[in-house]
mmCIF file of C-alpha atoms in Angstrom:
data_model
loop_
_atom_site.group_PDB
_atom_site.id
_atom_site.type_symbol
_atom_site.label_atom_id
_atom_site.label_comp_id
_atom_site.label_asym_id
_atom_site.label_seq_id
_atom_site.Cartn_x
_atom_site.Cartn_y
_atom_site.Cartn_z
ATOM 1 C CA UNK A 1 14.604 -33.500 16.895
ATOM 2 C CA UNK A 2 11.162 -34.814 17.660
ATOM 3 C CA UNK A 3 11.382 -35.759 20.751
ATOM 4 C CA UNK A 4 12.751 -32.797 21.447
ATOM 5 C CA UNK A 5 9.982 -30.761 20.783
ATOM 6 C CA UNK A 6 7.408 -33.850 22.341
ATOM 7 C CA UNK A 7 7.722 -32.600 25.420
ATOM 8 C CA UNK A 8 6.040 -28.818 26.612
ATOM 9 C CA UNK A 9 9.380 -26.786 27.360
ATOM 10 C CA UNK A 10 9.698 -23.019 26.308
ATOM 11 C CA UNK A 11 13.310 -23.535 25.767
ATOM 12 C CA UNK A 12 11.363 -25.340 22.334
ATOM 13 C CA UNK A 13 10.780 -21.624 21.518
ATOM 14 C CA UNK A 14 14.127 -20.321 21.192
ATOM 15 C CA UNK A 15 15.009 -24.219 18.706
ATOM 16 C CA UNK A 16 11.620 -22.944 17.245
ATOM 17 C CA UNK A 17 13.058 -19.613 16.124
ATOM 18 C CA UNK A 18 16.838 -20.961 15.107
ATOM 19 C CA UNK A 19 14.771 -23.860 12.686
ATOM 20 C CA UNK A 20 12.416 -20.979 11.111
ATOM 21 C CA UNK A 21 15.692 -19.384 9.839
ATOM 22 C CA UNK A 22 17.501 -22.208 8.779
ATOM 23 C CA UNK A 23 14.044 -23.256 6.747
ATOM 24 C CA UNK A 24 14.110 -20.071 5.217
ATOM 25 C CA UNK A 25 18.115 -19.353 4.959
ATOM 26 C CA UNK A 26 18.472 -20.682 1.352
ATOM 27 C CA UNK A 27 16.476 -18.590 -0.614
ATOM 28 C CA UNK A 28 17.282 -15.371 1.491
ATOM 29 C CA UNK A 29 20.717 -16.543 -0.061
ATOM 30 C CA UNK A 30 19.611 -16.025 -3.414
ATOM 31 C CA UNK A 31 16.455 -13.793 -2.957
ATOM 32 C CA UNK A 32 14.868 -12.292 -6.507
ATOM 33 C CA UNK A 33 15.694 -8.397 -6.861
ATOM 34 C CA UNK A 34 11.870 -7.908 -6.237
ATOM 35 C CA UNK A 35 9.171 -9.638 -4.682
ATOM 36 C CA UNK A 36 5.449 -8.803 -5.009
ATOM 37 C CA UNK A 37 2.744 -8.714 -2.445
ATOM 38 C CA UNK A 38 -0.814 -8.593 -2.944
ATOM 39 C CA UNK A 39 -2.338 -8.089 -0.215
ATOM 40 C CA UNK A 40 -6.176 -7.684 -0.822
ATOM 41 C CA UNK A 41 -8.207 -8.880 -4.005
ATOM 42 C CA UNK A 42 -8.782 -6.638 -6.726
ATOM 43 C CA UNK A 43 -12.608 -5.964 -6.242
ATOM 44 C CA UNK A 44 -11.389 -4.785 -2.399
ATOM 45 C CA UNK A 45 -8.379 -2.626 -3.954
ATOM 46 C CA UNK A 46 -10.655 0.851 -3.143
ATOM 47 C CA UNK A 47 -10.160 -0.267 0.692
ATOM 48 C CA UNK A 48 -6.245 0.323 0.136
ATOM 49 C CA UNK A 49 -5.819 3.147 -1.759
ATOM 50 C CA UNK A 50 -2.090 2.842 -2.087
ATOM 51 C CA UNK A 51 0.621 1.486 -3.972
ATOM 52 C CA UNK A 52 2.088 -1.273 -1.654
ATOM 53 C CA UNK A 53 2.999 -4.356 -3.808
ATOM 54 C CA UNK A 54 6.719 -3.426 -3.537
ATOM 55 C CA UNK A 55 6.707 -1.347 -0.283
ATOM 56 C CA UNK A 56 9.015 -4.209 0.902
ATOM 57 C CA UNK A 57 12.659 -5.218 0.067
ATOM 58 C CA UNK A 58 12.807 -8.656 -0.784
ATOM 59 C CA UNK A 59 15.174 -9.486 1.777
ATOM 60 C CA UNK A 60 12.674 -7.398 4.211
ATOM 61 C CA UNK A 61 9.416 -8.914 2.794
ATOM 62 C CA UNK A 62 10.767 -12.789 3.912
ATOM 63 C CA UNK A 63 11.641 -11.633 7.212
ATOM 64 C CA UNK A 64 8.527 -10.024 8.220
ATOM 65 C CA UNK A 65 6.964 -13.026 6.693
ATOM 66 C CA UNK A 66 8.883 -15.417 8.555
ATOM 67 C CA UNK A 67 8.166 -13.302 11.679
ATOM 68 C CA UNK A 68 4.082 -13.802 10.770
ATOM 69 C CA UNK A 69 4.856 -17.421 10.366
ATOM 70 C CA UNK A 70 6.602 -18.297 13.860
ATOM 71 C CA UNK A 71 3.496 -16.065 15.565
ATOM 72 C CA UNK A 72 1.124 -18.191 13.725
ATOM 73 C CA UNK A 73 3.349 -21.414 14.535
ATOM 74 C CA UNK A 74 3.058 -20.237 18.489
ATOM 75 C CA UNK A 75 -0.954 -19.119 18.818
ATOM 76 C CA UNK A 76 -2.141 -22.688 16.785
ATOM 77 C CA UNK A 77 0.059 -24.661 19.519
ATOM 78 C CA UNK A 78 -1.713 -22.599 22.215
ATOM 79 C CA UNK A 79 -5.087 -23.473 20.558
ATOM 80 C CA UNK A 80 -4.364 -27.011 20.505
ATOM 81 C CA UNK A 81 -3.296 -27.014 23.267
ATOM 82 C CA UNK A 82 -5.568 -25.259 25.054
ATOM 83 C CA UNK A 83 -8.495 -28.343 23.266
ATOM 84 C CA UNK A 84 -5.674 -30.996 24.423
ATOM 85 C CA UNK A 85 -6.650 -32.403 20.950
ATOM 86 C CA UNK A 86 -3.414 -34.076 20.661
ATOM 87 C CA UNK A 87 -3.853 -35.613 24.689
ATOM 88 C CA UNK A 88 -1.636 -34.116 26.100
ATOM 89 C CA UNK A 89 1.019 -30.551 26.029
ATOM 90 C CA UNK A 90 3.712 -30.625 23.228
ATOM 91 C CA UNK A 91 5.153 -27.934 21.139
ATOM 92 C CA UNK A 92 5.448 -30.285 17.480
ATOM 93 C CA UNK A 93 2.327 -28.533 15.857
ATOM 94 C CA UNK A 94 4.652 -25.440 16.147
ATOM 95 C CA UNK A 95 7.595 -27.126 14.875
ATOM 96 C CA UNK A 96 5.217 -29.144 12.271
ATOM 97 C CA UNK A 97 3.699 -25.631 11.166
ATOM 98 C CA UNK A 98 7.043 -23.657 10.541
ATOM 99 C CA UNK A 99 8.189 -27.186 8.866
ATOM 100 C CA UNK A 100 5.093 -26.781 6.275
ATOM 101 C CA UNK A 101 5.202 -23.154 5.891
ATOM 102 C CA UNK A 102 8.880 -23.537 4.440
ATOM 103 C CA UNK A 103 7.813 -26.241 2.116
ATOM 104 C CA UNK A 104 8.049 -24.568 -0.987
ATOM 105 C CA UNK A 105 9.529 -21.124 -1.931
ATOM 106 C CA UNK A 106 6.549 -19.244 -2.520
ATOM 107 C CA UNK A 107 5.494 -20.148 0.994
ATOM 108 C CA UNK A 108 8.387 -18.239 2.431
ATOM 109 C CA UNK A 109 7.225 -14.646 0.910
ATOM 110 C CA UNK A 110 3.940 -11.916 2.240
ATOM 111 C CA UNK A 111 1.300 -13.451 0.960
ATOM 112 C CA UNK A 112 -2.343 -13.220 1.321
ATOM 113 C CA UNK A 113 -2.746 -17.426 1.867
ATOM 114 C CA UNK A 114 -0.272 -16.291 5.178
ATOM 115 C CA UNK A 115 -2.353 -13.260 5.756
ATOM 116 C CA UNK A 116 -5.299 -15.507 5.911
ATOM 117 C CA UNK A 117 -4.205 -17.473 8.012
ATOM 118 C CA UNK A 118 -4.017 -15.889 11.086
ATOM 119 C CA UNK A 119 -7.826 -15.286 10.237
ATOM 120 C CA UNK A 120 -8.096 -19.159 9.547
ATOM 121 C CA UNK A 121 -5.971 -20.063 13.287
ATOM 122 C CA UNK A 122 -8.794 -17.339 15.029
ATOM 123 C CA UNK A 123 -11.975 -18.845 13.182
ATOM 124 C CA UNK A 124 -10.668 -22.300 14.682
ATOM 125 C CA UNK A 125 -9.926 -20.645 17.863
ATOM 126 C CA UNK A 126 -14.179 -19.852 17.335
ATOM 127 C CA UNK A 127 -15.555 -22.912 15.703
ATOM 128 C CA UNK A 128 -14.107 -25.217 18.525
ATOM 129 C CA UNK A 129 -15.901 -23.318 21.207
ATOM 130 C CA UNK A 130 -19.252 -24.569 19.798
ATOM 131 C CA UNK A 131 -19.331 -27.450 21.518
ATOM 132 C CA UNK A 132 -19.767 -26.566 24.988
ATOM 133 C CA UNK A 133 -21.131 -22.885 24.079
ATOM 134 C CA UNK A 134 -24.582 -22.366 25.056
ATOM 135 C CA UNK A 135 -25.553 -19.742 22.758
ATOM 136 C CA UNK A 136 -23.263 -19.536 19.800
ATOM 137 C CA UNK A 137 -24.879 -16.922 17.486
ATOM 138 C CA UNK A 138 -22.510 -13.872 18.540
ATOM 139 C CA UNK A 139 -19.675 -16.604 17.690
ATOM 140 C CA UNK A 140 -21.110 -17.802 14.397
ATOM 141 C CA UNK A 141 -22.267 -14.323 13.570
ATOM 142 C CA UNK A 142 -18.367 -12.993 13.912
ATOM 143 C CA UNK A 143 -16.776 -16.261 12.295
ATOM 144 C CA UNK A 144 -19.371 -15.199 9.231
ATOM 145 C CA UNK A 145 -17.753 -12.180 9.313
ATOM 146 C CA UNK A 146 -14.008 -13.316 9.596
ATOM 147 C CA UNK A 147 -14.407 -15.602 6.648
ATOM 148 C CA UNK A 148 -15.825 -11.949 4.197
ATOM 149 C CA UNK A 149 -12.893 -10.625 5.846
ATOM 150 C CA UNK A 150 -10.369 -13.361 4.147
ATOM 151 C CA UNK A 151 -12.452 -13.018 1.048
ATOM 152 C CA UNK A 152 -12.138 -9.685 0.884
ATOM 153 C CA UNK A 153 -7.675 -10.309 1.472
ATOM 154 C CA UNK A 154 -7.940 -13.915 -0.752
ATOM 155 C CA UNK A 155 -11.070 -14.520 -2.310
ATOM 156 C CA UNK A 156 -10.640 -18.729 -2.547
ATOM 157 C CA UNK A 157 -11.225 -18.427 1.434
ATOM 158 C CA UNK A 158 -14.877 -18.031 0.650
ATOM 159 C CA UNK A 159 -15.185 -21.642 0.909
ATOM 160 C CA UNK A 160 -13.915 -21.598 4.383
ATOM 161 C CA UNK A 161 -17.881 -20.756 5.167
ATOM 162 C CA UNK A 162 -19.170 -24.121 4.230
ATOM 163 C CA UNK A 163 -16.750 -25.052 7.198
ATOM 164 C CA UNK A 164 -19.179 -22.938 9.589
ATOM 165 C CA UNK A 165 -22.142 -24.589 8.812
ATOM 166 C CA UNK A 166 -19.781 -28.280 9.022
ATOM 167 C CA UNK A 167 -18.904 -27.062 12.430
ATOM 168 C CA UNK A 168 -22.687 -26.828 13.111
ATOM 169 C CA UNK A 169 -23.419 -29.722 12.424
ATOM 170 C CA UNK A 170 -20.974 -32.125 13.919
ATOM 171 C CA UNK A 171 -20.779 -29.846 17.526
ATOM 172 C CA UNK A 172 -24.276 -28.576 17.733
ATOM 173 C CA UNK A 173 -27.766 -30.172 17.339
ATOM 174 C CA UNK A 174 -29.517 -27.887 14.189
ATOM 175 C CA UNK A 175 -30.909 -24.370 15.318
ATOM 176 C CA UNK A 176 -31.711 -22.731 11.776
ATOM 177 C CA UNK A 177 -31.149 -19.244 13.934
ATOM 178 C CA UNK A 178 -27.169 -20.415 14.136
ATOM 179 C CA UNK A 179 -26.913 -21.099 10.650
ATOM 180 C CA UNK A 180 -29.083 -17.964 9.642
ATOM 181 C CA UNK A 181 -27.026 -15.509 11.680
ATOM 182 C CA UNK A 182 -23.608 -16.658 10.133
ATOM 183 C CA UNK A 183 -24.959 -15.418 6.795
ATOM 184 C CA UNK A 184 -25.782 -12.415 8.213
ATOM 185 C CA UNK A 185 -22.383 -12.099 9.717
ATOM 186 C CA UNK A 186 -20.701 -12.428 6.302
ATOM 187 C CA UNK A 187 -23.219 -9.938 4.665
ATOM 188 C CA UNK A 188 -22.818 -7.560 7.001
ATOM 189 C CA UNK A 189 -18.557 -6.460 5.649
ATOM 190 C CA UNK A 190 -19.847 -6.865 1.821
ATOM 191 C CA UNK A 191 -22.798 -4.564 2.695
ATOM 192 C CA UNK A 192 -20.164 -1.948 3.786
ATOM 193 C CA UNK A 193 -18.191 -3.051 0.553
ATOM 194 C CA UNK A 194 -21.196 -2.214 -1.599
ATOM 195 C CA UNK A 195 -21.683 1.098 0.113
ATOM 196 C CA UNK A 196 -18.394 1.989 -1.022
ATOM 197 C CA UNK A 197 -18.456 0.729 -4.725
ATOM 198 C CA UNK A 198 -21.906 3.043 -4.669
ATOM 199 C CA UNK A 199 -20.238 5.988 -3.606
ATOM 200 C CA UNK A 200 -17.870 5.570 -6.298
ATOM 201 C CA UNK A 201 -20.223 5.289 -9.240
ATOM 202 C CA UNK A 202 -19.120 1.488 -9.135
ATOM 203 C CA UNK A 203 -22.307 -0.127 -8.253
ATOM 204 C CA UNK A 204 -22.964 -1.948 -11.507
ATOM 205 C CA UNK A 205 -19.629 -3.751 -11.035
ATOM 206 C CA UNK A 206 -19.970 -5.049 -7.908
ATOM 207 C CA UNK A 207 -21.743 -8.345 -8.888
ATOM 208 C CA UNK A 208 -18.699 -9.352 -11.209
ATOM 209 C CA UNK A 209 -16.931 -9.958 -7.872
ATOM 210 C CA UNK A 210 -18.830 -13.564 -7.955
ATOM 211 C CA UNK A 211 -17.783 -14.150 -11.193
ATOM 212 C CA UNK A 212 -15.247 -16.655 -10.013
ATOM 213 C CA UNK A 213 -17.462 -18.838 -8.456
ATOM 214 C CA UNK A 214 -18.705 -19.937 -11.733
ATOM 215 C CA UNK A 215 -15.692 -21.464 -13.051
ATOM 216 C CA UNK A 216 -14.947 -24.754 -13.838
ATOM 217 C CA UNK A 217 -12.562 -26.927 -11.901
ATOM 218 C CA UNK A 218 -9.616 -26.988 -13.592
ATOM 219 C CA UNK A 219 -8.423 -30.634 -15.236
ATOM 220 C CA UNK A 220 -4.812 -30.162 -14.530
ATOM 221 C CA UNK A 221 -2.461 -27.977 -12.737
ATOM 222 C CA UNK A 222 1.223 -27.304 -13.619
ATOM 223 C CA UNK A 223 3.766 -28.073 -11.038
ATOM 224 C CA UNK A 224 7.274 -28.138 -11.080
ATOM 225 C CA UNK A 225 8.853 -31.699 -10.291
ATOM 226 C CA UNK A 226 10.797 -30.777 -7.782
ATOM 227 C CA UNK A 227 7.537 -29.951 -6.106
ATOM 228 C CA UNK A 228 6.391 -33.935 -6.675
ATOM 229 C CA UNK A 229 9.407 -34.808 -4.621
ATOM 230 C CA UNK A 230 8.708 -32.640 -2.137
ATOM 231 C CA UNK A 231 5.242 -33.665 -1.305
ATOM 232 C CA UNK A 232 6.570 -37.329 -1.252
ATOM 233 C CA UNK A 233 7.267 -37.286 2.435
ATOM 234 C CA UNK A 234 4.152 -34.960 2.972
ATOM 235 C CA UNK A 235 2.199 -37.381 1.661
ATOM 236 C CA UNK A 236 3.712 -40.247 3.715
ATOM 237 C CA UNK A 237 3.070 -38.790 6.634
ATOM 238 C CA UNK A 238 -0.185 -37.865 6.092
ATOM 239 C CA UNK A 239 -1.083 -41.425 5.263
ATOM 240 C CA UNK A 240 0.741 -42.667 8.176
ATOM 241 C CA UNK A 241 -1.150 -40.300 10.796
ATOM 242 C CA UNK A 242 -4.555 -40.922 9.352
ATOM 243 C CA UNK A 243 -3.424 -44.793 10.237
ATOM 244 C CA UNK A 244 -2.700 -43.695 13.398
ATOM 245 C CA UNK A 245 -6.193 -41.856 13.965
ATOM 246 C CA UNK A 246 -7.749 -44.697 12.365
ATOM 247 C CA UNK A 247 -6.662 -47.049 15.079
ATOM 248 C CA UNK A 248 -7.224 -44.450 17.915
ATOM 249 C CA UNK A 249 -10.302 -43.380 16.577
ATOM 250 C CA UNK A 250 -12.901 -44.464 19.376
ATOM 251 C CA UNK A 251 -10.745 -44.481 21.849
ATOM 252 C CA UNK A 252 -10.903 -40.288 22.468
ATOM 253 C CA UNK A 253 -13.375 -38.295 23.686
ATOM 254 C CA UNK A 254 -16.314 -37.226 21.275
ATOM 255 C CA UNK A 255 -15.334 -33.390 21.104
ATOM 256 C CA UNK A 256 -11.686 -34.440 19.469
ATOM 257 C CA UNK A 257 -13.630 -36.817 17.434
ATOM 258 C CA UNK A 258 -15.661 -34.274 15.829
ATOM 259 C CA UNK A 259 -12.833 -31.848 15.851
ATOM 260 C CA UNK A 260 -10.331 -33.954 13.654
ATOM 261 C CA UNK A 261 -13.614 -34.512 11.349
ATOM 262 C CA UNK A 262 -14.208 -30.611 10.512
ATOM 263 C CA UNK A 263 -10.377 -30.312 10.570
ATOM 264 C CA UNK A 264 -9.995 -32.777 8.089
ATOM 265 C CA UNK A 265 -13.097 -31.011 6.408
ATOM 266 C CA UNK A 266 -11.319 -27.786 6.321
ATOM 267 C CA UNK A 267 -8.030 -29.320 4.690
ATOM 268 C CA UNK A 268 -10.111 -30.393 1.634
ATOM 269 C CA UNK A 269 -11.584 -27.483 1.009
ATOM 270 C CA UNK A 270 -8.527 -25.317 1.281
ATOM 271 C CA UNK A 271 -6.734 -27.927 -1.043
ATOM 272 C CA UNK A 272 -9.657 -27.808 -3.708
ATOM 273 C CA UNK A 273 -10.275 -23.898 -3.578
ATOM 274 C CA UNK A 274 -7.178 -23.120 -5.658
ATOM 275 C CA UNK A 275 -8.961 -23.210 -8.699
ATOM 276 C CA UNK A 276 -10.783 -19.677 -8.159
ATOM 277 C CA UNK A 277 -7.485 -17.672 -8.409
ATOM 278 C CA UNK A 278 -7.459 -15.984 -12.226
ATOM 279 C CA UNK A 279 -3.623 -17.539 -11.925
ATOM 280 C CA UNK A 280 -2.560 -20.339 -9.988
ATOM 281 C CA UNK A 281 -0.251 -19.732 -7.288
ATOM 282 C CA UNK A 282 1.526 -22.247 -5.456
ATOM 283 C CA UNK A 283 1.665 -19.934 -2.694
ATOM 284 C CA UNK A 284 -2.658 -20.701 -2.202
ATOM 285 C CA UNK A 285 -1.966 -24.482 -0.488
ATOM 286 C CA UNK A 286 -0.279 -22.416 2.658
ATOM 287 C CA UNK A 287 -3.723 -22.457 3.689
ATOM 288 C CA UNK A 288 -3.355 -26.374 4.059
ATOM 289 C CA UNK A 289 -0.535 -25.585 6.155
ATOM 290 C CA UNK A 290 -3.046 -24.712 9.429
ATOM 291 C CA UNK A 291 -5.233 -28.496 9.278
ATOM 292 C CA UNK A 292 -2.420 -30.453 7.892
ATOM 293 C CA UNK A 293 -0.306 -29.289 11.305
ATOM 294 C CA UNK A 294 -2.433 -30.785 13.852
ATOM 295 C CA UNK A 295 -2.289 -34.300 11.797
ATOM 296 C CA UNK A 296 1.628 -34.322 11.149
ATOM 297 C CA UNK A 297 2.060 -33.527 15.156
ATOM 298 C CA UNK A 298 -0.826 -35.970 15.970
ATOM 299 C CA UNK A 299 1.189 -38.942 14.010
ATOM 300 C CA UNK A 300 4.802 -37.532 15.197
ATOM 301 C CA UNK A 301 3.617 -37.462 18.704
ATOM 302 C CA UNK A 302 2.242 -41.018 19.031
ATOM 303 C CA UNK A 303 4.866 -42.909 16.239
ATOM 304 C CA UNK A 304 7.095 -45.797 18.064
ATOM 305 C CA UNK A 305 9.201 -46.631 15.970
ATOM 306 C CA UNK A 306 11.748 -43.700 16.842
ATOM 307 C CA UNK A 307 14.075 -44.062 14.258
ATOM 308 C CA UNK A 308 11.532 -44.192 11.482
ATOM 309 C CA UNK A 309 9.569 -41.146 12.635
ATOM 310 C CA UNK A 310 13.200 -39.239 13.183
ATOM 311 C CA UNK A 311 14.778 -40.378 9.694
ATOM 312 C CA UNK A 312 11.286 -39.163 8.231
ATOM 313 C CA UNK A 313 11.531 -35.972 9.475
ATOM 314 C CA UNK A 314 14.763 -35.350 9.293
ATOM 315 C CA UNK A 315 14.640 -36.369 5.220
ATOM 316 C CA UNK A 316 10.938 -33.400 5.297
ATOM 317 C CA UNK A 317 13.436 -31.183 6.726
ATOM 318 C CA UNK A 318 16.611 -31.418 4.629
ATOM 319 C CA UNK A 319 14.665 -31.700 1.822
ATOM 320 C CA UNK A 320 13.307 -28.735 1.892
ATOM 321 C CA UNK A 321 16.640 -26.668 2.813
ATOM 322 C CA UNK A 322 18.284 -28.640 -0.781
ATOM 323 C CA UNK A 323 15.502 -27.848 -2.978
ATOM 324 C CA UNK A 324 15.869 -23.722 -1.990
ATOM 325 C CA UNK A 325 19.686 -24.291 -2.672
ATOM 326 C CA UNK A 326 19.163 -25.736 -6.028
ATOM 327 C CA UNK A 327 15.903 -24.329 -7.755
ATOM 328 C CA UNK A 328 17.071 -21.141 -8.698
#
């Protein structure tokens, strides 16, 4: 299976598509009668002034999902790609993303984590054009305002600004105008959201939206222990590829140097954020799903051992399909 998808063949689309299902064919087996999607934050409900959280059959609401998942899967493998930050063409960060996106059940529903993420996939798509960008202040200016954009859909992707201002600093030397005009950028959309809480009479209320940010990181999360066996091989893998980068390290170029550090930056933060939901949701570490891709296909791609690296995935993989069969 890996090395099928090692190599930079557009027949890998059409395996691409026939895996997504398969991922995804156990719990469309035995589906809930209804499904909820939230598709914007509370504070932002006035931009949607419609009831939509069950505009979508459940059976309907994991397809379309599924269909926002292998688009997703097929624009990140063009962006890494197109930054050769794995060395060389391959389609495994599109195989490695649909792998991750199945990973647990709440993954496979509309979300807002997998609405964000096509917003997380085009900041990237921004942030790694820093490096050889002469002026970057339209592109930090817009990535400012893609990240109010995601908090406006999920607020926990606030945190995803810090990442702008990491990106700064390992691509660019400091130009306070850069980091200046970013803030300005993410302004900008919650200026237009204020206008509309003050045409509404809802002015006073539209500082509460911060609220959040004061909580306190929680001590302990609940998580089902099925879920612990699942992220056993995740967590393997992980380990093994930051081995792998470890020893390969010095050996790239600079630019994927600092790219795997703000990467790696970015999976942190998306991992850590959970904690500013009122309720946690399982469904919030999808947003790991977009950094932890390019490591899993960076370790798949250069692993030698061939039968370790297929028995691993291949155990990710049927794990995953079991766990839908049997957690209902």
């Amino acid at each position: 299976m890996i090395n099928l998808f090692r190599n930079y063949n557009p027949l890998n689309i059409l395996w691409l598509a026939i895996l997504l299902f398969v991922l995804r064919v156990g719990y469309m087996a035995q589906v809930p009668e209804k499904v909820e999607f939230i598709f914007v934050e509370p504070f932002a409900r006035l931009l949607v002034p419609v009831k939509y959280e069950y505009a979508f059959s459940p059976l309907l609401n994991v397809i379309i999902a599924g269909g926002l998942v292998f688009a997703q899967a097929l624009l990140l493998n063009s962006l890494i790609n197109h930054h050769n930050l794995l060395g060389k063409p391959t389609f495994l960060p599109a195989l490695m993303y649909i792998t991750l996106s199945g990973l647990f059940t709440p993954f496979l529903t509309l979300s807002a984590p997998l609405i964000c993420n096509f917003l997380l996939i085009w900041m990237l798509f921004k942030l790694f054009n820093l490096y050889k960008g002469e002026d970057v202040k339209s592109a930090t200016y817009d990535v400012g305002m893609i990240v109010a954009v995601g908090s406006l859909v999920y607020f926990p992707f606030i945190y995803l600004f810090l990442a702008i201002w990491v990106a700064l600093i390992v691509y660019r030397p400091f130009n306070w105008r850069e980091w200046v005009i970013s803030i300005l950028g993410y302004v900008t959309v919650f200026f237009f959201l204020a206008v509309i809480y003050f045409l509404n009479d809802m002015l006073p209320r539209f500082t509460h939206i911060w609220l959040p940010l004061g909580k306190k990181f929680p001590d302990h999360i609940s998580i089902n222990s099925y879920n612990y066996l699942l992220l056993a091989p995740v967590i393997l893998i992980l380990v093994l590829c930051f081995f792998k980068l470890q020893q390969n390290f010095f050996k790239s170029y600079v630019q994927i140097r600092k790219t795997f550090q703000l990467l790696f930056f970015i999976f942190l933060t998306t991992a850590l954020s959970f904690y500013l939901n009122s309720e946690f949701r399982l469904s919030h570490f999808l947003l790991c799903a977009v950094p932890a891709t390019v490591f899993f296909a960076y370790y798949f791609l250069y692993a030698t051992k061939r039968w370790f690296y297929e028995i691993l995935y291949l155990l990710l993989f049927i794990s995953i399909i079991y766990f839908q069969f049997n957690k209902f």
